[in-house]
Amino acid sequence: SRKIIWFNPPFNNNVKTNVGRCFLNMIQKHFPQGHKLQKIFNKNTVKVSYSCMPNIKSIINAHNKKVLSPQQQPDERTCNCIRKERCPMSQNCLVSNIVYEATLTSSLPGYGEKKYIGLCESTFKTRYSAHKTSFNLERYRNNTTLSTEVWQIKDGGGIPSIVWRVIRKSKAFTPESGRCALCEAEKFEIINYPGSNLLNKRSEIMGKCRHQRKFELELCSKEKN
């Protein structure tokens, strides 16, 4: 987890407002002493650093890429399950770039229900397959807070049941935009969840975006002759 969160507004001489000062004042106003997120959002953990606006070359390159890239036809299929009635997402399992919610219930008396919020850039069916692996193989029980809770139910002799639904769709990180709306949407949903039965940890909102890793250059450990 990161110890410092950087806010990088673009700098422009035409803007007369002191954006950095206003932002830090908002942090102090909305996360005062005693707030449950004050340890994460305060003047010691949130810093401001201005970023540059895109130059003409970047704007032209982004426009050319948008115009010249082939238009992909969307896949008309939303589900490829053999038995449609058993589709985990109500015949919508091929949806991608989503923030989803899992509602966990159990046969244990007095358990109630608990919520888990996640995201997937790939199709939900691919992410669901990874969830099933963590539910069935004990060595992966701590992969997510959802899988940990499922195994705790199993250890107590109960039978877990999960219902999935899509909360919203957002775009993942792209080099042109420089931001990941998908990760931001997930963090927004976690922060604004009204109940106390959420399985996600509050520290997840400080996690770094993992979708931009595929755009980073990797250095070879050994040089090839």
PDB file of C-alpha atoms in Angstrom:
ATOM      1  CA  SER A   1       0.000   0.000   0.000  1.00  0.00           C
ATOM      2  CA  ARG A   2       1.130   3.538  -0.701  1.00  0.00           C
ATOM      3  CA  LYS A   3       1.964   5.942   2.127  1.00  0.00           C
ATOM      4  CA  ILE A   4       1.461   9.057  -0.024  1.00  0.00           C
ATOM      5  CA  ILE A   5      -1.390   9.802  -2.448  1.00  0.00           C
ATOM      6  CA  TRP A   6      -0.521  12.385  -5.105  1.00  0.00           C
ATOM      7  CA  PHE A   7      -3.158  14.649  -6.638  1.00  0.00           C
ATOM      8  CA  ASN A   8      -1.901  15.879 -10.028  1.00  0.00           C
ATOM      9  CA  PRO A   9      -4.129  18.607 -11.505  1.00  0.00           C
ATOM     10  CA  PRO A  10      -3.018  20.004 -14.886  1.00  0.00           C
ATOM     11  CA  PHE A  11      -1.372  23.423 -14.738  1.00  0.00           C
ATOM     12  CA  ASN A  12      -2.712  26.253 -16.862  1.00  0.00           C
ATOM     13  CA  ASN A  13      -1.852  29.951 -16.674  1.00  0.00           C
ATOM     14  CA  ASN A  14      -5.445  30.838 -17.558  1.00  0.00           C
ATOM     15  CA  VAL A  15      -6.720  29.343 -14.303  1.00  0.00           C
ATOM     16  CA  LYS A  16      -6.598  31.935 -11.531  1.00  0.00           C
ATOM     17  CA  THR A  17      -7.867  29.650  -8.758  1.00  0.00           C
ATOM     18  CA  ASN A  18      -5.265  28.115  -6.474  1.00  0.00           C
ATOM     19  CA  VAL A  19      -6.390  24.542  -7.132  1.00  0.00           C
ATOM     20  CA  GLY A  20      -3.835  22.963  -4.806  1.00  0.00           C
ATOM     21  CA  ARG A  21      -4.818  25.071  -1.813  1.00  0.00           C
ATOM     22  CA  CYS A  22      -8.534  24.534  -2.450  1.00  0.00           C
ATOM     23  CA  PHE A  23      -8.015  20.781  -2.693  1.00  0.00           C
ATOM     24  CA  LEU A  24      -6.110  20.560   0.602  1.00  0.00           C
ATOM     25  CA  ASN A  25      -8.771  22.696   2.281  1.00  0.00           C
ATOM     26  CA  MET A  26     -11.411  20.246   1.036  1.00  0.00           C
ATOM     27  CA  ILE A  27      -9.424  17.350   2.510  1.00  0.00           C
ATOM     28  CA  GLN A  28      -9.373  19.089   5.887  1.00  0.00           C
ATOM     29  CA  LYS A  29     -13.079  19.969   5.664  1.00  0.00           C
ATOM     30  CA  HIS A  30     -14.506  16.614   4.571  1.00  0.00           C
ATOM     31  CA  PHE A  31     -12.146  14.351   6.557  1.00  0.00           C
ATOM     32  CA  PRO A  32     -11.903  16.034   9.999  1.00  0.00           C
ATOM     33  CA  GLN A  33     -10.597  14.463  13.182  1.00  0.00           C
ATOM     34  CA  GLY A  34     -12.754  11.462  14.102  1.00  0.00           C
ATOM     35  CA  HIS A  35     -13.740  10.623  10.521  1.00  0.00           C
ATOM     36  CA  LYS A  36     -13.304   6.928   9.669  1.00  0.00           C
ATOM     37  CA  LEU A  37     -11.095   7.796   6.669  1.00  0.00           C
ATOM     38  CA  GLN A  38      -9.088  10.580   8.322  1.00  0.00           C
ATOM     39  CA  LYS A  39      -6.040   8.322   8.748  1.00  0.00           C
ATOM     40  CA  ILE A  40      -5.942   7.816   4.972  1.00  0.00           C
ATOM     41  CA  PHE A  41      -6.925  11.285   3.758  1.00  0.00           C
ATOM     42  CA  ASN A  42      -5.055  14.023   5.598  1.00  0.00           C
ATOM     43  CA  LYS A  43      -2.400  16.629   4.780  1.00  0.00           C
ATOM     44  CA  ASN A  44       0.380  14.188   5.664  1.00  0.00           C
ATOM     45  CA  THR A  45      -0.768  11.423   3.299  1.00  0.00           C
ATOM     46  CA  VAL A  46      -2.218  13.495   0.420  1.00  0.00           C
ATOM     47  CA  LYS A  47       0.126  15.763  -1.541  1.00  0.00           C
ATOM     48  CA  VAL A  48      -0.429  18.069  -4.536  1.00  0.00           C
ATOM     49  CA  SER A  49       1.824  18.288  -7.584  1.00  0.00           C
ATOM     50  CA  TYR A  50       0.841  20.026 -10.811  1.00  0.00           C
ATOM     51  CA  SER A  51       1.126  18.118 -14.101  1.00  0.00           C
ATOM     52  CA  CYS A  52       1.683  19.390 -17.639  1.00  0.00           C
ATOM     53  CA  MET A  53      -1.081  19.742 -20.192  1.00  0.00           C
ATOM     54  CA  PRO A  54      -0.755  17.580 -23.326  1.00  0.00           C
ATOM     55  CA  ASN A  55       1.196  19.298 -26.090  1.00  0.00           C
ATOM     56  CA  ILE A  56       0.137  19.581 -29.735  1.00  0.00           C
ATOM     57  CA  LYS A  57       2.026  16.414 -30.671  1.00  0.00           C
ATOM     58  CA  SER A  58       0.181  14.349 -28.053  1.00  0.00           C
ATOM     59  CA  ILE A  59      -3.186  15.741 -29.128  1.00  0.00           C
ATOM     60  CA  ILE A  60      -2.526  14.977 -32.813  1.00  0.00           C
ATOM     61  CA  ASN A  61      -1.231  11.461 -32.063  1.00  0.00           C
ATOM     62  CA  ALA A  62      -4.295  10.659 -29.947  1.00  0.00           C
ATOM     63  CA  HIS A  63      -6.607  11.958 -32.674  1.00  0.00           C
ATOM     64  CA  ASN A  64      -4.813   9.985 -35.404  1.00  0.00           C
ATOM     65  CA  LYS A  65      -4.944   6.793 -33.377  1.00  0.00           C
ATOM     66  CA  LYS A  66      -8.673   7.214 -32.849  1.00  0.00           C
ATOM     67  CA  VAL A  67      -9.352   7.908 -36.537  1.00  0.00           C
ATOM     68  CA  LEU A  68      -7.005   5.331 -38.068  1.00  0.00           C
ATOM     69  CA  SER A  69      -7.668   2.425 -35.717  1.00  0.00           C
ATOM     70  CA  PRO A  70     -10.074  -0.145 -37.200  1.00  0.00           C
ATOM     71  CA  GLN A  71     -13.541  -0.063 -35.798  1.00  0.00           C
ATOM     72  CA  GLN A  72     -14.163  -3.260 -33.878  1.00  0.00           C
ATOM     73  CA  GLN A  73     -17.555  -4.797 -34.180  1.00  0.00           C
ATOM     74  CA  PRO A  74     -18.959  -5.547 -30.752  1.00  0.00           C
ATOM     75  CA  ASP A  75     -19.629  -9.177 -29.931  1.00  0.00           C
ATOM     76  CA  GLU A  76     -23.370  -9.690 -30.061  1.00  0.00           C
ATOM     77  CA  ARG A  77     -23.183 -12.564 -27.622  1.00  0.00           C
ATOM     78  CA  THR A  78     -23.547 -11.699 -23.954  1.00  0.00           C
ATOM     79  CA  CYS A  79     -23.372 -15.267 -22.671  1.00  0.00           C
ATOM     80  CA  ASN A  80     -21.752 -18.494 -23.878  1.00  0.00           C
ATOM     81  CA  CYS A  81     -22.818 -20.759 -21.045  1.00  0.00           C
ATOM     82  CA  ILE A  82     -24.088 -24.156 -22.159  1.00  0.00           C
ATOM     83  CA  ARG A  83     -26.845 -24.069 -19.572  1.00  0.00           C
ATOM     84  CA  LYS A  84     -28.157 -20.522 -19.658  1.00  0.00           C
ATOM     85  CA  GLU A  85     -30.121 -20.905 -16.440  1.00  0.00           C
ATOM     86  CA  ARG A  86     -26.856 -21.479 -14.543  1.00  0.00           C
ATOM     87  CA  CYS A  87     -25.084 -18.373 -15.825  1.00  0.00           C
ATOM     88  CA  PRO A  88     -23.619 -16.518 -12.814  1.00  0.00           C
ATOM     89  CA  MET A  89     -24.494 -13.098 -14.260  1.00  0.00           C
ATOM     90  CA  SER A  90     -28.014 -13.808 -15.588  1.00  0.00           C
ATOM     91  CA  GLN A  91     -26.872 -14.477 -19.184  1.00  0.00           C
ATOM     92  CA  ASN A  92     -24.564 -11.463 -19.184  1.00  0.00           C
ATOM     93  CA  CYS A  93     -21.279 -13.173 -18.269  1.00  0.00           C
ATOM     94  CA  LEU A  94     -19.306 -11.898 -21.299  1.00  0.00           C
ATOM     95  CA  VAL A  95     -19.503  -8.276 -20.204  1.00  0.00           C
ATOM     96  CA  SER A  96     -16.120  -6.612 -19.593  1.00  0.00           C
ATOM     97  CA  ASN A  97     -14.721  -3.442 -17.995  1.00  0.00           C
ATOM     98  CA  ILE A  98     -17.183  -3.545 -15.126  1.00  0.00           C
ATOM     99  CA  VAL A  99     -17.454  -3.003 -11.405  1.00  0.00           C
ATOM    100  CA  TYR A 100     -19.498  -5.850  -9.938  1.00  0.00           C
ATOM    101  CA  GLU A 101     -21.092  -6.714  -6.622  1.00  0.00           C
ATOM    102  CA  ALA A 102     -21.319 -10.126  -4.951  1.00  0.00           C
ATOM    103  CA  THR A 103     -24.006 -10.761  -2.322  1.00  0.00           C
ATOM    104  CA  LEU A 104     -22.942 -13.579  -0.010  1.00  0.00           C
ATOM    105  CA  THR A 105     -25.426 -15.524   2.107  1.00  0.00           C
ATOM    106  CA  SER A 106     -25.086 -18.719   4.091  1.00  0.00           C
ATOM    107  CA  SER A 107     -27.092 -21.585   5.536  1.00  0.00           C
ATOM    108  CA  LEU A 108     -25.638 -20.781   8.965  1.00  0.00           C
ATOM    109  CA  PRO A 109     -28.345 -19.478  11.332  1.00  0.00           C
ATOM    110  CA  GLY A 110     -28.328 -15.710  11.825  1.00  0.00           C
ATOM    111  CA  TYR A 111     -25.655 -15.082   9.220  1.00  0.00           C
ATOM    112  CA  GLY A 112     -27.545 -12.481   7.160  1.00  0.00           C
ATOM    113  CA  GLU A 113     -25.803 -11.264   4.017  1.00  0.00           C
ATOM    114  CA  LYS A 114     -22.483  -9.626   3.172  1.00  0.00           C
ATOM    115  CA  LYS A 115     -21.361  -7.652   0.132  1.00  0.00           C
ATOM    116  CA  TYR A 116     -18.172  -7.663  -1.893  1.00  0.00           C
ATOM    117  CA  ILE A 117     -17.239  -5.155  -4.620  1.00  0.00           C
ATOM    118  CA  GLY A 118     -14.754  -6.058  -7.343  1.00  0.00           C
ATOM    119  CA  LEU A 119     -13.763  -5.169 -10.888  1.00  0.00           C
ATOM    120  CA  CYS A 120     -12.612  -6.899 -14.041  1.00  0.00           C
ATOM    121  CA  GLU A 121     -11.104  -5.566 -17.236  1.00  0.00           C
ATOM    122  CA  SER A 122     -11.553  -8.894 -19.012  1.00  0.00           C
ATOM    123  CA  THR A 123     -14.890 -10.665 -19.292  1.00  0.00           C
ATOM    124  CA  PHE A 124     -16.677 -11.383 -16.048  1.00  0.00           C
ATOM    125  CA  LYS A 125     -16.603 -15.088 -16.862  1.00  0.00           C
ATOM    126  CA  THR A 126     -12.803 -15.045 -16.723  1.00  0.00           C
ATOM    127  CA  ARG A 127     -12.863 -13.289 -13.354  1.00  0.00           C
ATOM    128  CA  TYR A 128     -15.577 -15.643 -12.117  1.00  0.00           C
ATOM    129  CA  SER A 129     -13.373 -18.608 -12.977  1.00  0.00           C
ATOM    130  CA  ALA A 130     -10.614 -17.200 -10.755  1.00  0.00           C
ATOM    131  CA  HIS A 131     -13.141 -16.698  -7.944  1.00  0.00           C
ATOM    132  CA  LYS A 132     -14.300 -20.316  -8.232  1.00  0.00           C
ATOM    133  CA  THR A 133     -10.700 -21.522  -7.970  1.00  0.00           C
ATOM    134  CA  SER A 134     -10.236 -19.617  -4.706  1.00  0.00           C
ATOM    135  CA  PHE A 135     -13.539 -21.032  -3.411  1.00  0.00           C
ATOM    136  CA  ASN A 136     -12.674 -24.662  -4.203  1.00  0.00           C
ATOM    137  CA  LEU A 137      -8.914 -24.885  -3.490  1.00  0.00           C
ATOM    138  CA  GLU A 138      -7.965 -24.106   0.091  1.00  0.00           C
ATOM    139  CA  ARG A 139      -4.465 -22.933  -0.780  1.00  0.00           C
ATOM    140  CA  TYR A 140      -6.100 -19.942  -2.477  1.00  0.00           C
ATOM    141  CA  ARG A 141      -8.500 -19.151   0.359  1.00  0.00           C
ATOM    142  CA  ASN A 142      -6.845 -15.800   1.115  1.00  0.00           C
ATOM    143  CA  ASN A 143      -6.759 -14.515  -2.474  1.00  0.00           C
ATOM    144  CA  THR A 144      -9.613 -12.107  -1.758  1.00  0.00           C
ATOM    145  CA  THR A 145     -11.648 -11.103   1.265  1.00  0.00           C
ATOM    146  CA  LEU A 146     -14.605 -12.802  -0.434  1.00  0.00           C
ATOM    147  CA  SER A 147     -12.824 -16.157  -0.678  1.00  0.00           C
ATOM    148  CA  THR A 148     -11.666 -15.836   2.941  1.00  0.00           C
ATOM    149  CA  GLU A 149     -15.272 -15.324   4.061  1.00  0.00           C
ATOM    150  CA  VAL A 150     -16.473 -18.267   1.949  1.00  0.00           C
ATOM    151  CA  TRP A 151     -13.929 -20.571   3.582  1.00  0.00           C
ATOM    152  CA  GLN A 152     -14.906 -19.341   7.041  1.00  0.00           C
ATOM    153  CA  ILE A 153     -18.484 -20.348   6.259  1.00  0.00           C
ATOM    154  CA  LYS A 154     -17.298 -23.767   5.095  1.00  0.00           C
ATOM    155  CA  ASP A 155     -15.195 -24.184   8.236  1.00  0.00           C
ATOM    156  CA  GLY A 156     -18.308 -23.508  10.295  1.00  0.00           C
ATOM    157  CA  GLY A 157     -20.261 -26.214   8.461  1.00  0.00           C
ATOM    158  CA  GLY A 158     -22.356 -23.844   6.359  1.00  0.00           C
ATOM    159  CA  ILE A 159     -23.048 -23.686   2.637  1.00  0.00           C
ATOM    160  CA  PRO A 160     -22.237 -20.326   0.976  1.00  0.00           C
ATOM    161  CA  SER A 161     -24.403 -18.865  -1.773  1.00  0.00           C
ATOM    162  CA  ILE A 162     -23.414 -15.914  -3.981  1.00  0.00           C
ATOM    163  CA  VAL A 163     -25.473 -13.699  -6.287  1.00  0.00           C
ATOM    164  CA  TRP A 164     -23.597 -11.460  -8.749  1.00  0.00           C
ATOM    165  CA  ARG A 165     -24.656  -8.225 -10.415  1.00  0.00           C
ATOM    166  CA  VAL A 166     -23.083  -5.415 -12.447  1.00  0.00           C
ATOM    167  CA  ILE A 167     -22.870  -2.041 -10.709  1.00  0.00           C
ATOM    168  CA  ARG A 168     -21.407   0.064 -13.528  1.00  0.00           C
ATOM    169  CA  LYS A 169     -19.218  -0.037 -16.623  1.00  0.00           C
ATOM    170  CA  SER A 170     -16.048   2.049 -16.957  1.00  0.00           C
ATOM    171  CA  LYS A 171     -12.948   2.174 -19.158  1.00  0.00           C
ATOM    172  CA  ALA A 172      -9.663   0.754 -17.943  1.00  0.00           C
ATOM    173  CA  PHE A 173      -6.331   2.592 -18.152  1.00  0.00           C
ATOM    174  CA  THR A 174      -5.139   3.877 -21.521  1.00  0.00           C
ATOM    175  CA  PRO A 175      -1.873   5.745 -22.217  1.00  0.00           C
ATOM    176  CA  GLU A 176      -3.806   8.493 -24.019  1.00  0.00           C
ATOM    177  CA  SER A 177      -5.987   9.343 -21.023  1.00  0.00           C
ATOM    178  CA  GLY A 178      -3.361   8.620 -18.370  1.00  0.00           C
ATOM    179  CA  ARG A 179      -6.021   7.493 -15.890  1.00  0.00           C
ATOM    180  CA  CYS A 180      -8.018   4.397 -15.036  1.00  0.00           C
ATOM    181  CA  ALA A 181     -11.710   5.144 -14.686  1.00  0.00           C
ATOM    182  CA  LEU A 182     -12.346   1.485 -13.821  1.00  0.00           C
ATOM    183  CA  CYS A 183     -10.192   1.525 -10.668  1.00  0.00           C
ATOM    184  CA  GLU A 184     -11.586   4.921  -9.703  1.00  0.00           C
ATOM    185  CA  ALA A 185     -15.145   3.607 -10.053  1.00  0.00           C
ATOM    186  CA  GLU A 186     -14.405   0.622  -7.795  1.00  0.00           C
ATOM    187  CA  LYS A 187     -12.846   2.823  -5.117  1.00  0.00           C
ATOM    188  CA  PHE A 188     -15.798   5.212  -5.337  1.00  0.00           C
ATOM    189  CA  GLU A 189     -18.262   2.368  -4.757  1.00  0.00           C
ATOM    190  CA  ILE A 190     -16.260   1.044  -1.784  1.00  0.00           C
ATOM    191  CA  ILE A 191     -16.017   4.462  -0.125  1.00  0.00           C
ATOM    192  CA  ASN A 192     -19.703   5.287  -0.628  1.00  0.00           C
ATOM    193  CA  TYR A 193     -21.141   1.921   0.386  1.00  0.00           C
ATOM    194  CA  PRO A 194     -23.720   2.821   3.041  1.00  0.00           C
ATOM    195  CA  GLY A 195     -23.845  -0.406   5.070  1.00  0.00           C
ATOM    196  CA  SER A 196     -21.487  -2.048   7.550  1.00  0.00           C
ATOM    197  CA  ASN A 197     -21.565  -5.510   5.942  1.00  0.00           C
ATOM    198  CA  LEU A 198     -18.987  -4.802   3.224  1.00  0.00           C
ATOM    199  CA  LEU A 199     -16.168  -7.357   3.020  1.00  0.00           C
ATOM    200  CA  ASN A 200     -13.736  -5.049   1.208  1.00  0.00           C
ATOM    201  CA  LYS A 201     -11.000  -3.462   3.301  1.00  0.00           C
ATOM    202  CA  ARG A 202     -10.855   0.316   3.425  1.00  0.00           C
ATOM    203  CA  SER A 203      -7.140   0.119   2.611  1.00  0.00           C
ATOM    204  CA  GLU A 204      -8.056  -1.087  -0.915  1.00  0.00           C
ATOM    205  CA  ILE A 205      -8.820   2.470  -1.964  1.00  0.00           C
ATOM    206  CA  MET A 206      -5.092   3.257  -1.697  1.00  0.00           C
ATOM    207  CA  GLY A 207      -4.073   0.442  -4.034  1.00  0.00           C
ATOM    208  CA  LYS A 208      -2.232   1.309  -7.234  1.00  0.00           C
ATOM    209  CA  CYS A 209      -3.868   0.671 -10.612  1.00  0.00           C
ATOM    210  CA  ARG A 210      -2.701  -2.677 -12.000  1.00  0.00           C
ATOM    211  CA  HIS A 211      -4.062  -2.136 -15.502  1.00  0.00           C
ATOM    212  CA  GLN A 212      -1.262   0.206 -16.553  1.00  0.00           C
ATOM    213  CA  ARG A 213       1.434  -2.413 -15.964  1.00  0.00           C
ATOM    214  CA  LYS A 214       0.961  -3.909 -19.414  1.00  0.00           C
ATOM    215  CA  PHE A 215       1.922  -0.566 -20.950  1.00  0.00           C
ATOM    216  CA  GLU A 216       5.164  -0.265 -18.989  1.00  0.00           C
ATOM    217  CA  LEU A 217       8.508  -1.304 -20.442  1.00  0.00           C
ATOM    218  CA  GLU A 218      10.138  -4.319 -18.832  1.00  0.00           C
ATOM    219  CA  LEU A 219      13.910  -4.488 -18.517  1.00  0.00           C
ATOM    220  CA  CYS A 220      15.528  -7.795 -19.392  1.00  0.00           C
ATOM    221  CA  SER A 221      17.479  -9.343 -16.541  1.00  0.00           C
ATOM    222  CA  LYS A 222      20.094 -10.724 -18.928  1.00  0.00           C
ATOM    223  CA  GLU A 223      21.464  -9.142 -22.076  1.00  0.00           C
ATOM    224  CA  LYS A 224      21.314 -11.252 -25.200  1.00  0.00           C
ATOM    225  CA  ASN A 225      24.493 -11.440 -27.278  1.00  0.00           C
TER     226      ASN A 225
END
